Structure formats: C-alpha cells, structure tokens
Short mmCIF file of C-alpha atoms (C1' of nucleotides) in Angstrom, two decimals:
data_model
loop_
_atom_site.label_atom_id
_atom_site.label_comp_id
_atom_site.label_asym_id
_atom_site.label_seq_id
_atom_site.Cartn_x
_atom_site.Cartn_y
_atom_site.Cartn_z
CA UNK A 1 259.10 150.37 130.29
CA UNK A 2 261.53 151.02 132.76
CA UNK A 3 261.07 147.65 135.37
CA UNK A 4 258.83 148.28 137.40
CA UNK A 5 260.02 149.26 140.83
CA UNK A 6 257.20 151.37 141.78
CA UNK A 7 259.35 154.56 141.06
CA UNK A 8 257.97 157.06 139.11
CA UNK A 9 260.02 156.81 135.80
CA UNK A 10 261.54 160.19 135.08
CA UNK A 11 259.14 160.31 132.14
CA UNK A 12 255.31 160.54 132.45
CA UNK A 13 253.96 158.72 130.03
CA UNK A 14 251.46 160.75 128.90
CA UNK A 15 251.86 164.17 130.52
CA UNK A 16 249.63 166.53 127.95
CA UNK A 17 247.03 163.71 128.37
CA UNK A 18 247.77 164.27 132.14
CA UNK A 19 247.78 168.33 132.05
CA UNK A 20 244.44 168.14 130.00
CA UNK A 21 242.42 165.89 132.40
CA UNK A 22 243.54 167.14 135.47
CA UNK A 23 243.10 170.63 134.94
CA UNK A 24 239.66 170.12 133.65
CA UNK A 25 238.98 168.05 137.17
CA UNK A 26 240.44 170.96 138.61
CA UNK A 27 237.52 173.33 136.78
CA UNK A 28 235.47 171.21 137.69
CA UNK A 29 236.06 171.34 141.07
CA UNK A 30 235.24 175.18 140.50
CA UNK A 31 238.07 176.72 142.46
CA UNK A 32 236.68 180.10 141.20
CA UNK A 33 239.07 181.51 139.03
CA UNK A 34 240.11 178.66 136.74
CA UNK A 35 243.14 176.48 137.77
CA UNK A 36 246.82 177.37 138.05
CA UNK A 37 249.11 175.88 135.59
CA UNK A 38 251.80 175.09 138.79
CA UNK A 39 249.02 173.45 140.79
CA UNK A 40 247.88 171.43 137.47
CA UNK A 41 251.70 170.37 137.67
CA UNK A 42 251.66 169.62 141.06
CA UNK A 43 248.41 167.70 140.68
CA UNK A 44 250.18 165.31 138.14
CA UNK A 45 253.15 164.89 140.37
CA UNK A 46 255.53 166.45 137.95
CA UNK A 47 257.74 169.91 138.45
CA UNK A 48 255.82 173.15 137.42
CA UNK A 49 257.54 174.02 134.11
CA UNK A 50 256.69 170.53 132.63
CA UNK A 51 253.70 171.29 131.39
CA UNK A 52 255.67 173.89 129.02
CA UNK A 53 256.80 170.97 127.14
CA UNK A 54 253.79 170.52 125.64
CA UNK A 55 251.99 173.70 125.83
CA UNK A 56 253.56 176.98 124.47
CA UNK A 57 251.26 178.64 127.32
CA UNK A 58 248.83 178.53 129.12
CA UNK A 59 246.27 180.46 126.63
CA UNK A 60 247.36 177.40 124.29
CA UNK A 61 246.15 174.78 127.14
CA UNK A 62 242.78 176.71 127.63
CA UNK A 63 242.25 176.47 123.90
CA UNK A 64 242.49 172.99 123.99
CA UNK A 65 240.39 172.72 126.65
CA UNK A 66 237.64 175.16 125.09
CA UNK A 67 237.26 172.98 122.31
CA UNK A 68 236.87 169.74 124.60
CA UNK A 69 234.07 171.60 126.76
CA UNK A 70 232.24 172.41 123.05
CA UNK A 71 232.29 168.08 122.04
CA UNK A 72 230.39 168.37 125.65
CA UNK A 73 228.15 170.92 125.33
CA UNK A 74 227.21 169.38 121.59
CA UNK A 75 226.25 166.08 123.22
CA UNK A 76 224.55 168.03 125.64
CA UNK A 77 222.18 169.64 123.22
CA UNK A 78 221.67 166.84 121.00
CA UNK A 79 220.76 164.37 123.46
CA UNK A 80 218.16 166.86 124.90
CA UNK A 81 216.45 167.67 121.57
CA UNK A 82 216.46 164.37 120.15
CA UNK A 83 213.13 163.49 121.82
CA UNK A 84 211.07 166.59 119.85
CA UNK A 85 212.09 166.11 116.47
CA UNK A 86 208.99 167.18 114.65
CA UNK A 87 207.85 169.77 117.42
CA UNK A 88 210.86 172.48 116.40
CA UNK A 89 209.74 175.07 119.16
CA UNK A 90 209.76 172.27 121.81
CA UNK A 91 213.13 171.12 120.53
CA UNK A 92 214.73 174.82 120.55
CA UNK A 93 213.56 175.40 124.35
CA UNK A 94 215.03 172.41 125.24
CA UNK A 95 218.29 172.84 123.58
CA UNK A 96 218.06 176.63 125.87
CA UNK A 97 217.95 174.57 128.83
CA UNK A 98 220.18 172.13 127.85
CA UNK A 99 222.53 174.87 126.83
CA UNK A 100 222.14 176.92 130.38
CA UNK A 101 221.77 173.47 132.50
CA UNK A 102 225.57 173.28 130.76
CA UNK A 103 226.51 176.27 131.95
CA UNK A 104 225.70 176.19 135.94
CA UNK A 105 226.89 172.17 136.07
CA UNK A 106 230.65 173.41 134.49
CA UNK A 107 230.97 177.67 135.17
CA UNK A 108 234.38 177.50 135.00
CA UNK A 109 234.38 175.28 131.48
CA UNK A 110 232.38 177.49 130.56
CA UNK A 111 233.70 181.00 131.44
CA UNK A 112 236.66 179.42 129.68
CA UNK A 113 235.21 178.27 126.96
CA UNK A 114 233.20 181.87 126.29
CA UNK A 115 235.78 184.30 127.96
CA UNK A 116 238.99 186.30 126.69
CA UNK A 117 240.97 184.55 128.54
CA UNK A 118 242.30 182.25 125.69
CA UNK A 119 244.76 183.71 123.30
CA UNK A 120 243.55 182.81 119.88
CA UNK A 121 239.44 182.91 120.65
CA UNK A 122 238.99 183.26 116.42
CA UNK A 123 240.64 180.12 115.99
CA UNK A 124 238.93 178.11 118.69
CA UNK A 125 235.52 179.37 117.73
CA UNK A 126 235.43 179.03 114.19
CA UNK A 127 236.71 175.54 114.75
CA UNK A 128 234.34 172.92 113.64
CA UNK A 129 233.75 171.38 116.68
CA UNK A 130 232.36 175.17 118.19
CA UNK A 131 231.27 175.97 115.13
CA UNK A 132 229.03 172.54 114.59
CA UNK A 133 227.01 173.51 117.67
CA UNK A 134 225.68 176.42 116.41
CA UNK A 135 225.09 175.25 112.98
CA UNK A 136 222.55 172.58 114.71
CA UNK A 137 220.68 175.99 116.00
CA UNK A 138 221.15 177.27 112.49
CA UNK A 139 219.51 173.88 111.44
CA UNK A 140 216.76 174.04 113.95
CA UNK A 141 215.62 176.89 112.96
CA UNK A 142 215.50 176.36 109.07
CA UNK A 143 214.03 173.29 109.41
CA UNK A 144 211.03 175.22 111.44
CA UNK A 145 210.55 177.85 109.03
CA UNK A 146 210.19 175.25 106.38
CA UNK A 147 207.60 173.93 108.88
CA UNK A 148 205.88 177.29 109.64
CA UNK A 149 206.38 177.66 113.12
CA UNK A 150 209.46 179.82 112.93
CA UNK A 151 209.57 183.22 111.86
CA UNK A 152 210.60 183.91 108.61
CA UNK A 153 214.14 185.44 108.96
CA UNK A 154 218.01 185.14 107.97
CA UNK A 155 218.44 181.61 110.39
CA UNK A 156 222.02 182.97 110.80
CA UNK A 157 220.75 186.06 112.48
CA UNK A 158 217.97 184.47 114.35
CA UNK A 159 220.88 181.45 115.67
CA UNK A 160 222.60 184.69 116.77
CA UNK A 161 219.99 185.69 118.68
CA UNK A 162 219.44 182.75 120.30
CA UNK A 163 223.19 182.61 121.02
CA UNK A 164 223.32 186.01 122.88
CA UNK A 165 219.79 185.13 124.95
CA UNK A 166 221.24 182.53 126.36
CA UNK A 167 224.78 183.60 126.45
CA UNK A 168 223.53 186.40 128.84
CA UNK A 169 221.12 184.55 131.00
CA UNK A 170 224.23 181.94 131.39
CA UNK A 171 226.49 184.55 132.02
CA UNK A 172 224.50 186.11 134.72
CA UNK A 173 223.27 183.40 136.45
CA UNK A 174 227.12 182.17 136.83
CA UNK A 175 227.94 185.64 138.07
CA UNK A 176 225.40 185.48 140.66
CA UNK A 177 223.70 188.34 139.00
CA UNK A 178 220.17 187.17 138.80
CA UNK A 179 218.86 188.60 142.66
CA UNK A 180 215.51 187.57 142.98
CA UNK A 181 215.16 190.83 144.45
CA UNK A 182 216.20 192.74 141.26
CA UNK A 183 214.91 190.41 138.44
CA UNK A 184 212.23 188.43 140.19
CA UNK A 185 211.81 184.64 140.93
CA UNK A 186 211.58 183.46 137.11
CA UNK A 187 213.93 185.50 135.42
CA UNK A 188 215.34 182.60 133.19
CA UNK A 189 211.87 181.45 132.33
CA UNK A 190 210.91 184.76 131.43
CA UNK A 191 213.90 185.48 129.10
CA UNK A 192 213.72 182.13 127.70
CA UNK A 193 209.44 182.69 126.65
CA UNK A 194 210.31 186.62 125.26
CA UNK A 195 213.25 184.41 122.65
CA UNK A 196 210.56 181.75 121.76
CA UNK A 197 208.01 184.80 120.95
CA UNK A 198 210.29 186.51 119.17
CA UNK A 199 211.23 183.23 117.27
CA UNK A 200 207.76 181.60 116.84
CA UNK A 201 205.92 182.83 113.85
CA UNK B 1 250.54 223.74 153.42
CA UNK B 2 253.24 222.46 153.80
CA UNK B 3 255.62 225.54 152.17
CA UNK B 4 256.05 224.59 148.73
CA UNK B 5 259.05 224.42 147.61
CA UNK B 6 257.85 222.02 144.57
CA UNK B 7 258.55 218.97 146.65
CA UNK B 8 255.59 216.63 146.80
CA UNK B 9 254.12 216.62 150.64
CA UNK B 10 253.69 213.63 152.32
CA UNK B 11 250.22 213.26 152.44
CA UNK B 12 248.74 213.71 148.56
CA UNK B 13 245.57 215.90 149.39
CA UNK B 14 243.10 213.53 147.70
CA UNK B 15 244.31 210.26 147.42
CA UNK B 16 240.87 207.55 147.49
CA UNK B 17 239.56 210.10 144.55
CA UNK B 18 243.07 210.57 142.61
CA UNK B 19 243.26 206.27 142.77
CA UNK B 20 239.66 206.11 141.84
CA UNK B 21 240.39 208.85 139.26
CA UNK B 22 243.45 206.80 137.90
CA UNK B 23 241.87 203.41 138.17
CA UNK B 24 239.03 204.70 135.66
CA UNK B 25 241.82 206.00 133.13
CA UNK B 26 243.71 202.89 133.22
CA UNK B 27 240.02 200.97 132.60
CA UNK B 28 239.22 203.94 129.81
CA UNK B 29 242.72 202.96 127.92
CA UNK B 30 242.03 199.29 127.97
CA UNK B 31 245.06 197.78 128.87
CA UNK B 32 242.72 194.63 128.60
CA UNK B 33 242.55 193.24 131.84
CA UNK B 34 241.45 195.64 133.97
CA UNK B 35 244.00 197.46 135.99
CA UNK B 36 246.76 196.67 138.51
CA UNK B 37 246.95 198.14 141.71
CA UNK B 38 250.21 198.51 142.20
CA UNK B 39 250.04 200.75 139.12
CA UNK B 40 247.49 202.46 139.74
CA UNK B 41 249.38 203.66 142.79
CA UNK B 42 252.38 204.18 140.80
CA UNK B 43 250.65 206.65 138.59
CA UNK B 44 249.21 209.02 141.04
CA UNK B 45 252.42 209.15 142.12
CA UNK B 46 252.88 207.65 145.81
CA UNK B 47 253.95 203.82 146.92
CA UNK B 48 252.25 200.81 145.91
CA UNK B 49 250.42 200.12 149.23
CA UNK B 50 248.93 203.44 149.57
CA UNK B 51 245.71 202.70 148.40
CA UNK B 52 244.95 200.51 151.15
CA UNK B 53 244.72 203.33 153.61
CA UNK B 54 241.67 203.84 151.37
CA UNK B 55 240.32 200.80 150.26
CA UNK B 56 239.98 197.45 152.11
CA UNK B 57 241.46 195.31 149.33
CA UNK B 58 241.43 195.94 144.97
CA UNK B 59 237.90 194.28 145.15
CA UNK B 60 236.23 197.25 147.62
CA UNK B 61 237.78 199.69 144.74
CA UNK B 62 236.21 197.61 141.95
CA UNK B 63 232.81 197.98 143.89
CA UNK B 64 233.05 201.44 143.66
CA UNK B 65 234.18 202.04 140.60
CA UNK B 66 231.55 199.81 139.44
CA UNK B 67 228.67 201.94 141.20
CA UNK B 68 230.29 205.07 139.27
CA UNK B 69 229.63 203.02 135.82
CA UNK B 70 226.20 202.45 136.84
CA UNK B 71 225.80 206.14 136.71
CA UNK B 72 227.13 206.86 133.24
CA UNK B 73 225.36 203.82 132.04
CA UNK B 74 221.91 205.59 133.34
CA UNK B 75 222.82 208.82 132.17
CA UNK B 76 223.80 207.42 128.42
CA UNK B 77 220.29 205.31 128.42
CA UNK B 78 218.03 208.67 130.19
CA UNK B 79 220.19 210.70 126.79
CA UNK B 80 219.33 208.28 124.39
CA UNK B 81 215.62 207.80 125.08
CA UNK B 82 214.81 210.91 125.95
CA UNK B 83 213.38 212.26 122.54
CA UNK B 84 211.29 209.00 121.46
CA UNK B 85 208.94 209.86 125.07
CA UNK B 86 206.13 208.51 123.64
CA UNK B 87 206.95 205.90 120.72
CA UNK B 88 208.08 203.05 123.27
CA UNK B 89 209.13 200.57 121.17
CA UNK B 90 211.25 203.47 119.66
CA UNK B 91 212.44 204.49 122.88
CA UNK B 92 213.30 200.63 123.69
CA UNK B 93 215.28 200.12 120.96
CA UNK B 94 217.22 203.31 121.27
CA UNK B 95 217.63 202.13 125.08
CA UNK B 96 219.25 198.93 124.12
CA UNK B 97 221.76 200.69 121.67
CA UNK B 98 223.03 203.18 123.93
CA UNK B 99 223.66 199.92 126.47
CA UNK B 100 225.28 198.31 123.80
CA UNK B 101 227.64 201.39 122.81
CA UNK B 102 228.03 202.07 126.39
CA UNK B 103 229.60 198.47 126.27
CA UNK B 104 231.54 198.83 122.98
CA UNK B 105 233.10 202.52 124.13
CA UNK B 106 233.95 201.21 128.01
CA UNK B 107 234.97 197.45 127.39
CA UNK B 108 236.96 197.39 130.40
CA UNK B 109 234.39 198.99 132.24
CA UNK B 110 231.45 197.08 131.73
CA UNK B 111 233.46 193.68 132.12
CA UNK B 112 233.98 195.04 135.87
CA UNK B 113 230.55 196.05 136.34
CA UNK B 114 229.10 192.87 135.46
CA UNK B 115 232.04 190.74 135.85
CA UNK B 116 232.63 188.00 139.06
CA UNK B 117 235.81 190.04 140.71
CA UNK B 118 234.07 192.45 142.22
CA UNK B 119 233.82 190.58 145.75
CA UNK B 120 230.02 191.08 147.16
CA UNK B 121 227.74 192.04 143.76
CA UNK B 122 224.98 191.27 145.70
CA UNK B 123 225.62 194.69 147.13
CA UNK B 124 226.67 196.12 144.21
CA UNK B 125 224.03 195.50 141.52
CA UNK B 126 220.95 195.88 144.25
CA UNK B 127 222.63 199.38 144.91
CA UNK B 128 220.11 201.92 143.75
CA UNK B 129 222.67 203.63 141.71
CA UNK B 130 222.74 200.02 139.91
CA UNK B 131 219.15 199.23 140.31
CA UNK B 132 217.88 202.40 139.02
CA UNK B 133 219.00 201.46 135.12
CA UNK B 134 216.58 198.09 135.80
CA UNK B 135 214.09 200.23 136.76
CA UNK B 136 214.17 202.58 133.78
CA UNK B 137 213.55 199.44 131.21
CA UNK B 138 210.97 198.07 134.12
CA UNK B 139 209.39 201.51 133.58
CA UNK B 140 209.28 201.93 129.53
CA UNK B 141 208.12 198.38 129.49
CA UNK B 142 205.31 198.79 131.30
CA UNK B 143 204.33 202.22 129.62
CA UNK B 144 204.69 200.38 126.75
CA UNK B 145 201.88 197.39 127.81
CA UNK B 146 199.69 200.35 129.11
CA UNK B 147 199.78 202.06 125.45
CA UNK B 148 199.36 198.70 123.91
CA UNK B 149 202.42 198.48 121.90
CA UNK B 150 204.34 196.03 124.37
CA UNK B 151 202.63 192.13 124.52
CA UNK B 152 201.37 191.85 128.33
CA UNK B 153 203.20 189.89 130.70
CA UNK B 154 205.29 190.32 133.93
CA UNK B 155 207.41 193.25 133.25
CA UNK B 156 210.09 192.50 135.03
CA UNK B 157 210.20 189.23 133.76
CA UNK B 158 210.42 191.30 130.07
CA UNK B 159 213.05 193.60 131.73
CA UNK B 160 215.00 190.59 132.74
CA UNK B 161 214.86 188.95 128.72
CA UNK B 162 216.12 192.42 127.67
CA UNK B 163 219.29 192.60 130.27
CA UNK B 164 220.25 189.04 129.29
CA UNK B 165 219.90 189.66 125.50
CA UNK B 166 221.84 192.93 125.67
CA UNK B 167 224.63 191.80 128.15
CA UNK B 168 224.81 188.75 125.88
CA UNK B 169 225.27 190.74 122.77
CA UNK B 170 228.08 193.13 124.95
CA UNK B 171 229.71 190.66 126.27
CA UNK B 172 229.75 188.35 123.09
CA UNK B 173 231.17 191.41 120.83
CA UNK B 174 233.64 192.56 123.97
CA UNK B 175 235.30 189.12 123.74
CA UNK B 176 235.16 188.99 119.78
CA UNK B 177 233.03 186.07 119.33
CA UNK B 178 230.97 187.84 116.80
CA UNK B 179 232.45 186.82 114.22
CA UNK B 180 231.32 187.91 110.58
CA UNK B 181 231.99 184.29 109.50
CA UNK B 182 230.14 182.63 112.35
CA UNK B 183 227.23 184.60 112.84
CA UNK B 184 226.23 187.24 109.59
CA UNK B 185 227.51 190.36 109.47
CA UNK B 186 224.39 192.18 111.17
CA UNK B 187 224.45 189.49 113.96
CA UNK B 188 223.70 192.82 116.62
CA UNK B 189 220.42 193.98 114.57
CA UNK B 190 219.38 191.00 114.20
CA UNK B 191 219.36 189.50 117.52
CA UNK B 192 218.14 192.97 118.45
CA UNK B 193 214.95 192.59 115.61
CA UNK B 194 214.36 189.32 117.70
CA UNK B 195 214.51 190.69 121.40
CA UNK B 196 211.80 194.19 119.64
CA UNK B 197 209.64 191.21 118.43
CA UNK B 198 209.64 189.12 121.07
CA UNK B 199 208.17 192.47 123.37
CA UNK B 200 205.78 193.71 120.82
CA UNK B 201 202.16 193.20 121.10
"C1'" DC C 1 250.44 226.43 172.57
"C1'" DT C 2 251.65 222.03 173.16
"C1'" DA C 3 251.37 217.15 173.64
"C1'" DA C 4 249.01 213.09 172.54
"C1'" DT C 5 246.63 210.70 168.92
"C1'" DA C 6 244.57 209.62 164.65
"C1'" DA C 7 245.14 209.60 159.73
"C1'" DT C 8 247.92 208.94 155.95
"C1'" DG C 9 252.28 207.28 153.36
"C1'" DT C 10 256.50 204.46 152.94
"C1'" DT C 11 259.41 200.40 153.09
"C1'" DG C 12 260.17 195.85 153.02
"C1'" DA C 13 258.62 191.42 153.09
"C1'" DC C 14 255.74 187.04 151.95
"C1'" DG C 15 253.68 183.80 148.98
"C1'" DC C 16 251.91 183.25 144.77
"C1'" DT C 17 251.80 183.24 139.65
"C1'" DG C 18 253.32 182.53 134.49
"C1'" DA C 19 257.32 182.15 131.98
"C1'" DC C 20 262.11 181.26 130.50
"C1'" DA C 21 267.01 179.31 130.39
"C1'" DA C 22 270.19 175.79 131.49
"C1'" DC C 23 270.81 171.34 132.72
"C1'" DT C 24 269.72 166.11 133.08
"C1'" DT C 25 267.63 161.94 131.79
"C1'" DT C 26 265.39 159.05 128.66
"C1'" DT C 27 263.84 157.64 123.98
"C1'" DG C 28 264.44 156.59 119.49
"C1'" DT C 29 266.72 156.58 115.16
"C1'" DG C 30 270.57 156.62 111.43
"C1'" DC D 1 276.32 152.30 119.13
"C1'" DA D 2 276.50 156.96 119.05
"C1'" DC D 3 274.10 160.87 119.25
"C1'" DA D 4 270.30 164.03 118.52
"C1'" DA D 5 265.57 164.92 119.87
"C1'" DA D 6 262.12 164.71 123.34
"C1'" DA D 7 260.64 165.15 128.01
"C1'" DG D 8 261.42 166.51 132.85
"C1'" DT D 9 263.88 169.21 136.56
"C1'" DT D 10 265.86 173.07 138.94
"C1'" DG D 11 266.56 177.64 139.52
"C1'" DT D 12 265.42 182.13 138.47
"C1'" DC D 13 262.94 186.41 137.08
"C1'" DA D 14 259.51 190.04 137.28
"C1'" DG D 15 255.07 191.12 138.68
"C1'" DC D 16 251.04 190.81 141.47
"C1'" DG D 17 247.93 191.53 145.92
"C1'" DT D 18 248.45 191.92 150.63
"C1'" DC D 19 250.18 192.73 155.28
"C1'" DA D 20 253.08 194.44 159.22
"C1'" DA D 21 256.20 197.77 160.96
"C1'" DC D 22 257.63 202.17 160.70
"C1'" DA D 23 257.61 207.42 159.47
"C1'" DT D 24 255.34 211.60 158.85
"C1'" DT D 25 251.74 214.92 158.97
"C1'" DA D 26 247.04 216.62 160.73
"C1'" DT D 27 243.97 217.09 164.23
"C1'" DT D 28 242.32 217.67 168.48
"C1'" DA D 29 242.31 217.87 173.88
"C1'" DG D 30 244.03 219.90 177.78
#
DNA sequence: CTAATAATGTTGACGCTGACAACTTTTGTG
DNA sequence: CACAAAAGTTGTCAGCGTCAACATTATTAG
C-alpha cells in the first residue's frame, strides 16, 4: 500500500479503470472530435504512454468503450418501452426516441460507438452486448406480428430497417444536418411516422 | 511563359483546381480517411503550404469539394430516374438506389459531404447545388401524392424519412456494420421494402 | 518601358498527435 | 530472497494542420 504520505505511488492502482472513465467523461464533455489519448493521460495524472500498458491502441480503447456505451443505450431502450408492453407500436416509437434521445445526450459515445473509427468494428458489433440490443427490436417486432399489428415480414429485415431510420435521423441531427430551412420544423417526427407506416400492418 | 526549358515555373498555372483536382483522386482511391493536405500538395507537385494561397484552411477545401459531390450525386439520381417519368414509386425506388451506389462507389466522398469536418454545413448543405437533390425527392414525392400512388402528408416531412433512411443505410454499409450475421443478408432491400411502404398510399 | 505592387510559392518553424523503445520502479511469485 | 513480470516514465520519431517570413513572378500605373 505504499504508507501513505500523500505521494502519488509510482503505480496507479487502477489505471485501465482510470483511462476508461476518464476518457468517457472526456466524450462526454463533447470536445468535438473524441478525446486524445495524451490528454486522457494527462487527465489521470500519469505520463502519456501509460495508457499503452494496457491498451495495444487507441482503436483497442474505443472498442472497449463502444461496447460500454451499448450496456447504456440497452438500459436506455428497455427502461423506455417497459411501460407499453402489450401496445407493440407504442413500445417501438418509444424505443426510436429512446434510441435518438441517446444519441443527442452522448454524440461523441455515439459517433464512437457507430463510426470507423475503431479498428475491429465486426468484433465489437457482433458482440452480445451490441448485438442484444437489436435482438430486443428483432423481438419487438415478432412479438407484434404474432399480435397483428406488425407487418408480416422477415423481423430481421424489418429490425434493419428500423436500425438505418434511426441511424440516419441520429446521424444527422448530430451533424447539424437537419436545417429547418431544408427539412422543415418536424423532420424527426416525420421520419419516425413514415417507419411506423411502413411497419404497422 | 516562362521559356521552357522543362523546368517547372514558379507559379503552377492552376493550382486551387489542380489541389481540388488531386484532393478528389486521393478521396476516389480511398485511402480511408479522407485526404491529407500536405499530400495533396505533395502530389501536384509544389510545397506543402501552397494550398493556402487558395484555401483558407483544409475545411474551406472540404466545403468545396463537398458542393462538387452534390453535383454528381444530382446528376446520378436525374440518370437513374429519368426513364420511370411517370411510375413514381418506380422512379423513387430507382432514386434511392442510385443514392445508395453513389455512396457505395464514393465512400470517401459521401463521408465528407455529410460528415461533421467540413467547418460551416449550414452553408454547405442549404447551397442550392446541395439543396437541389432535396428538392428532386420533394418533387417526385409530391407528383407521386398528386397521382395517388404516394399516402398524403407533408412532403417534405416524407423527403426528410427518405434522406434519413438512405443516409442510414450508406453510412451503416460505408462503416461495415451490415453485417450478414447481424442483420440478413438482404438487410438494404429490405429496409428499402419498408421506407416504399411506408410512402405508398 | 519601367517601377511599384499584388499574387503566388517556398522554407522553416510551432504545437499537437499516436506510437514505440529503453529505462526505472514496484509487485508478486518460485 | 532473488528475480522475472507488470506498470510507469522519459525521450524520441514521423506526420499532421497552420502560420509567419521570405522569394519569385505577374500585373498594372505612371
């Protein structure tokens, strides 16, 4: 334990616990462009190349990071549709707003989480913690074709569909690409009732 | 004219078009990330700070290079649904694979078009070079309620559901998420099959 | 026609980044 | 207890975007 001389010990601690949490306070923060990896270091009062000791790169520390923002974004949806579980169509708009709401309160997360930035995006998406979020669409959308208010369609293909709708709203809403001006004042309401026509049976 | 003797001259004749020229191969090869600057400059030949006799900073290039994107995408989409004049759900369909493919064939391309780097997209995407493609699916769309074929509602609150399910789709395939595994193997016709139905009286 | 001036290029620097190698300190185990 | 493995530090490298100072060529005014 080193005694305690209010020092900093030469060791951390935790440092990877340390690189994680601060660099996702630094996205949060929204900077713009993500965070540095020196600045993370700096951040946790330790020289810049620590980090290395526990991350191969940085594409390894953004995977990491991915899959923590996907735990969120599952919470996320599942505490917003847990109040319509009989209505489905009611439960899938909410999980869309749920899902963009997630978006504009984290952009950086979730540029991150969505971009190319990471090395190995296969293997962080086909994880089950991304994956299990869109199985629950998957499962939403079964369960209201068995109830007749969903189309009757591949659920894998329609989940898609969903995914991409609100992928690109998401996307350019964080951009800034939605200009009243060019897409009018209710763009993301608009988008959001064309998916639940093309959905609802 | 400098008496040539082979030697380069000083001044390069065209430089702003040759580093807009250059920039736009670099994109077309997809080096992945866009191009550098300094390269860009390296490759037409003259020093690496040349191109700011011609551009304010890399973003001012971006903007224009984006605006020059916004033409090919119009010209691709006029091409595609050019032969389907009257069959509007025909022509939308064929509209929204050319945007795709325009995506798919100019990765690099379309990520700076619709990407945050460019610094004022404000200006950008309510250009009329960049508004004019909006306009086109405003247009169809609204043909398309007149004829009876497309359900009635806002159209450029339709216009704005079929740029964020199409840039969702790009973007989504640009950065490999569609992954057979994840999302079906015809996760593109499918979430397009949603988008048509979703429109369609 | 010439001299001043504007436009265009070059060189060299600054601060920043991600990454690596070599070295030091601590931890933990045979 | 010795000694290897783990964790942190320092120093360095190449590359980037950008700027200031300087050099060269074009252009225009007198």
């Amino acid at each position: 334990m080193t005694h305690v001389k209010d020092k900093r010990p030469y060791h951390h601690g935790d440092l990877r616990q340390a690189v994680i949490e601060t660099a996702m306070t630094m996205l949060r923060e929204g900077s713009g462009s993500g965070f540095k990896l020196r600045e993370v270091a700096r951040r946790a009062g330790v020289s810049h190349a620590a980090p290395y000791k526990h991350f191969a790169d940085k594409a390894a520390l953004l995977a990491e990071i991915a899959l923590i923002g996907f735990d969120s974004l599952r919470e996320r949806i599942i505490a917003a549709q847990e109040r319509f579980s009989n209505d489905i169509p009611s439960a899938l708009l909410a999980t869309s707003k749920a899902y963009i709401a997630f978006g504009q309160e984290n952009p950086d997360l979730y540029r991150l989480m969505f971009g190319a930035k990471i090395g190995a995006a296969e293997d962080v998406h086909l994880d089950q913690r991304a994956l299990g979020v869109f199985e629950i669409v998957i499962d939403l959308l079964e369960r209201g074709q068995a109830a007749g208010s969903i189309r009757t369609r591949p659920a894998r293909g329609q989940a898609a569909a969903c995914w991409a709708q609100l992928h690109g709203i998401t996307m350019l809403m964080l951009d800034g690409l939605l200009i009243p001006e060019k897409v009018g004042d209710d763009a993301i309401e608009a988008a959001l009732e064309t998916l639940q026509e093309g959905l609802s049976a």
